[in-house]
Structures are given as structure tokens and as C-alpha cells.
Amino acid sequence: MIGEQLRRLRTGRGLSLRALAAEAGVSATLLSQIERGVTEPSLATLRRLAGVFGASLATLFEDPSAPALWISRPGERSMLHGPRGQIGYERLTPGNGQLEVLRGVLHPGEATSDQPWSHASLECVFVVAGTLTAEVDGVRHAVARGEAITFDSRQPHRYLNAAAENVEFILSVNPPMP
């Protein structure tokens, strides 16, 4: 799905693989592999590509034929991968660009990004298992199983696992992050 949408966006703007690669700061070979479905891009790469198009990250996952009713089933969900494979998010919502709900698992010592980042959205994280450390605007908050944290995503933020066991969480973002 990402590959097809990326090709549509690229050709719609009249860009070659090399031109888009130069603007996004990635290789043309990587873009070709993404478009052909040979590899899955990292979140950092997806953010760069979305930035070139002046669009939200969710734009790369939009499906013009997304159904009005969606049932998300394990094994059938698309995945988003963080930089260096630090985290993989399962996409729980259809690609309609209105709401993004993701399931994430952080292993001990992992973080969603090396540095906090911000975007114009409202974010809510519900912890399913373990204790998540939410770093928001330089302050770390421990969010235990069954708890949720909601904040304005324009504040620099990231999620970490400082515990000895995996942490599983559900992340909701509205509007979907750029």
C-alpha cells in the first residue's frame, strides 16, 4: 500500500525516483524498493517523504477506497517501522487520513526515537502491558498498565521503555501526524 501511494504522489508531482530521493535525502534504490514492495521504510524515511509532499505521514497510507467500516485483524495489518528497527507499529485504523491508531511494543531499553520530536496533533497513549515512560516537553512520566496519557503533540515527545519487560501500548493521533 505504501509503495503504490508513494508512486501516485511522486508521479502526480512529475518527480523521478532520483528527484524525489534527492529532496528526501534517501537513495533512489531505496525508493524503488519501497515502491515495488520489496522493503518497508522506517518512520524517519516516511517522515522525510511526507515532508517533501507537504503532507501528513498518514497520506502515505491513505487508501481512496477505504471502507466506511473497518475490522483490523492480526496478521493483516500494515506495519510502520521506527529508525533502526527500534519499534514496529501495527496500524489498527484504515488509511483514510482522519485518525491514526497504532499498536506498539517496546523492548527493554528501546525508545520510539533518539530525540523527542513534535507535530501538530493531539496524542493519547493507553498502556496495555508494562510501564511506559512518556517523555513530554523534557519531563518523564511513568504510565502503568491500564493508564493513559493525553497531550498536545506540539510539545517535543517520545516514548521509552526503562523497565525489564516489554511494554505494549495503543497510540491514537488526531489528526494523523505529519
mmCIF file of C-alpha atoms in Angstrom, residues 8 23 37 55 57 67 77 85 109 115-116 119 122 150 152 157:
data_model
loop_
_atom_site.group_PDB
_atom_site.id
_atom_site.type_symbol
_atom_site.label_atom_id
_atom_site.label_comp_id
_atom_site.label_asym_id
_atom_site.label_seq_id
_atom_site.Cartn_x
_atom_site.Cartn_y
_atom_site.Cartn_z
ATOM 1 C CA ARG A 8 0.979 8.008 -7.090
ATOM 2 C CA GLU A 23 14.609 16.039 -2.000
ATOM 3 C CA GLY A 37 7.049 -3.513 -2.002
ATOM 4 C CA ALA A 55 1.577 16.134 3.670
ATOM 5 C CA LEU A 57 2.580 10.802 7.349
ATOM 6 C CA PRO A 67 -14.250 1.228 3.711
ATOM 7 C CA ARG A 77 -2.331 -5.079 9.422
ATOM 8 C CA GLY A 85 14.063 -1.159 13.728
ATOM 9 C CA GLY A 109 15.862 -0.132 26.724
ATOM 10 C CA GLN A 115 15.346 12.540 20.293
ATOM 11 C CA PRO A 116 11.923 13.974 21.169
ATOM 12 C CA HIS A 119 3.868 17.661 15.379
ATOM 13 C CA LEU A 122 -3.487 15.542 19.904
ATOM 14 C CA THR A 150 -3.031 12.562 26.578
ATOM 15 C CA ASP A 152 -0.735 18.297 22.756
ATOM 16 C CA HIS A 157 7.919 13.970 22.985
#
